[in-house]
Amino acid sequence: MRIGLSIDHIGRDGRRRRDQGATFDEDGDGHADYHEARLTWRIVESAWQTAHDRGHEVFIFADGDYADRHDRANALDLDCYIACHINAGGGSYAAFFHDPQTAPGGGDVLARQLARTWGVTASPILGRSLEAKAISAKGHTWRNPRYTIRGLKNGVVGVCAEWFFLDNRDHRNAFANTAALMKAGAALIDGIEAWHAGRGRNVA
């Protein structure tokens, strides 16, 4: 396969040029101890290693506005494009968003497969079941995740992956470390492979 992995937030232009996504100040000293993009970077690193070792072509996106990245993804004739994020806002789940305009069997099925694979991988790390959701990024509520994957064309299937909540203490303690992030990257490729193997069949 030809897989695109985007470390979102970093490498953007204009007023967002210093963006690193969500942050969390754990010790209260006024300086962030955790940065979203520094964590998703490790997920992408692991996913690249896993996919490369399995013979897939992988393209990393870490610069340019999202529309520019999507244009490049379209030109590369990718099978899928994953925009990697970590959430904030007090939630306790993982979310995999697909474009509401996706063709049936595309982003909807890929999002469900990634949610399933990450849920199985993450629950033992968390010490309890992690709810991992596949969500259609429609309407005003989900405009931000939709923005990270809209504009993908030519059969490129996009998913915005929100792996966990940075401001959830249990999530942070379980997942905001190298070992867990590397497992997330491997789980991502497992899910993509399972989706690709099932294309053309109904995967519930």
XYZ file of C-alpha atoms in Angstrom:
204
model
C 0.000 0.000 0.000
C 0.842 3.670 -0.221
C 0.180 5.237 3.164
C 0.267 8.904 4.147
C 0.910 9.860 7.785
C 0.519 13.485 8.819
C 1.973 14.941 12.027
C -0.641 17.645 12.237
C -0.176 21.096 13.776
C 3.572 21.393 13.115
C 5.065 23.021 10.026
C 2.166 25.377 9.387
C 2.457 28.912 8.063
C 1.483 32.376 9.239
C 0.058 32.790 12.704
C 0.120 29.028 13.244
C 3.823 28.605 12.546
C 4.614 27.866 16.231
C 1.663 25.530 16.651
C 2.259 22.211 18.412
C -1.367 21.408 19.151
C -2.778 20.728 22.594
C -0.507 21.145 25.599
C -0.707 20.235 29.266
C 1.108 21.775 32.224
C 1.262 18.924 34.721
C 3.336 20.589 37.458
C 1.631 23.964 37.282
C 4.792 25.982 36.652
C 3.333 27.812 33.660
C 5.267 25.760 31.094
C 3.762 22.894 29.148
C 5.095 19.455 30.037
C 3.296 17.713 27.180
C 2.822 18.824 23.576
C 0.461 17.069 21.216
C 2.743 17.041 18.170
C 5.728 15.738 20.146
C 3.625 12.717 21.085
C 2.042 12.092 17.691
C 5.541 12.292 16.216
C 6.390 9.069 18.055
C 3.213 7.381 16.824
C 4.124 8.253 13.249
C 7.699 7.071 13.799
C 6.468 3.667 14.924
C 3.882 3.441 12.149
C 6.556 4.261 9.563
C 8.885 1.587 10.931
C 6.115 -1.018 11.050
C 4.800 -0.245 7.576
C 8.279 -0.057 6.054
C 9.214 -3.422 7.544
C 6.063 -4.912 6.009
C 6.850 -3.603 2.545
C 4.502 -0.626 2.306
C 5.388 2.783 0.892
C 4.973 5.501 3.530
C 4.921 9.259 3.047
C 5.291 11.590 6.030
C 3.604 14.992 6.015
C 5.025 17.462 8.528
C 4.947 20.822 6.778
C 2.498 23.076 4.996
C -1.114 23.925 5.653
C -3.548 21.043 5.645
C -4.951 21.906 2.208
C -1.427 21.763 0.803
C -0.825 18.394 2.414
C -4.068 17.077 0.962
C -3.101 18.246 -2.528
C 0.196 16.407 -2.195
C -1.571 13.300 -0.924
C -3.900 13.355 -3.920
C -0.974 13.669 -6.313
C 0.793 10.723 -4.677
C -2.115 8.356 -5.354
C -2.199 7.173 -1.743
C -4.461 4.433 -0.466
C -5.052 6.281 2.780
C -4.031 9.381 4.697
C -4.067 9.526 8.494
C -4.025 12.906 10.239
C -2.575 12.185 13.682
C -3.798 14.104 16.734
C -4.209 13.843 20.484
C -7.349 15.321 21.948
C -8.085 17.728 24.790
C -11.296 18.855 26.442
C -11.893 16.416 29.268
C -12.992 13.335 27.326
C -12.226 9.709 28.079
C -12.330 8.009 24.685
C -10.427 7.710 21.413
C -11.968 8.985 18.180
C -11.347 8.172 14.539
C -13.123 10.643 12.271
C -14.028 10.093 8.649
C -15.270 12.579 6.090
C -19.092 12.455 5.856
C -18.705 12.517 2.059
C -16.543 9.399 1.974
C -17.554 6.677 -0.436
C -19.109 3.654 1.323
C -16.417 1.234 2.384
C -13.813 3.990 2.487
C -13.278 6.275 5.448
C -16.257 4.905 7.369
C -14.886 1.365 7.318
C -11.282 2.442 7.864
C -12.311 4.518 10.899
C -14.192 1.564 12.385
C -11.236 -0.742 11.816
C -8.758 1.681 13.386
C -11.055 2.188 16.363
C -11.343 -1.551 16.811
C -7.609 -2.174 16.561
C -6.644 0.665 18.890
C -9.306 -0.327 21.418
C -7.894 -3.839 21.624
C -4.314 -2.572 21.905
C -4.994 0.303 24.297
C -7.254 -1.354 26.861
C -4.532 -3.475 28.526
C -2.252 -0.438 28.627
C -4.963 1.644 30.291
C -5.927 -1.146 32.662
C -9.579 -1.024 31.610
C -11.582 -0.897 28.413
C -10.942 2.169 26.251
C -13.933 3.281 24.228
C -12.666 3.915 20.709
C -15.233 5.495 18.408
C -15.558 5.865 14.645
C -17.307 9.188 14.027
C -18.562 10.919 10.896
C -17.041 14.427 11.000
C -20.223 16.209 10.011
C -21.811 19.450 11.105
C -20.496 22.290 13.214
C -19.501 20.043 16.132
C -16.883 18.137 14.168
C -15.701 20.884 11.812
C -12.112 20.798 13.165
C -11.442 17.084 12.525
C -13.205 17.403 9.174
C -10.804 20.183 8.201
C -7.815 17.850 8.692
C -9.016 15.394 6.016
C -11.332 17.281 3.679
C -10.167 17.800 0.127
C -8.723 14.317 -0.281
C -9.611 12.994 -3.722
C -8.621 10.408 -6.317
C -9.528 7.537 -4.029
C -7.368 8.707 -1.102
C -9.206 7.680 2.070
C -8.725 9.986 5.031
C -9.122 9.524 8.773
C -8.383 11.969 11.577
C -7.064 9.928 14.493
C -7.504 11.358 18.010
C -5.710 8.724 20.057
C -6.499 9.842 23.600
C -7.149 12.903 25.758
C -4.066 14.738 26.923
C -5.898 16.422 29.807
C -7.267 13.123 31.103
C -4.870 12.017 33.853
C -5.463 8.296 33.342
C -4.947 8.629 29.596
C -1.846 10.733 30.083
C -0.313 8.306 32.544
C -1.057 5.320 30.322
C -0.362 6.627 26.836
C 1.919 9.681 26.963
C 5.096 7.618 26.981
C 7.297 6.151 24.292
C 6.316 2.506 24.804
C 2.582 3.175 24.491
C 2.983 5.573 21.575
C 5.043 3.021 19.676
C 2.284 0.457 20.234
C -0.222 2.946 18.862
C 1.825 3.284 15.680
C 1.970 -0.471 15.185
C -1.772 -0.756 15.873
C -2.385 1.897 13.223
C -0.693 -0.188 10.557
C -2.477 -3.341 11.763
C -5.772 -1.530 11.314
C -4.896 -0.157 7.883
C -3.842 -3.600 6.697
C -7.055 -5.183 7.994
C -9.094 -2.479 6.239
C -7.206 -2.960 2.983
C -7.625 -6.717 3.115
C -11.365 -6.304 3.568
C -11.979 -3.711 0.848
C -14.850 -4.730 -1.331
C -16.405 -6.690 1.528
C -18.758 -5.363 4.180
C -16.762 -4.904 7.391
C -19.205 -4.105 10.197
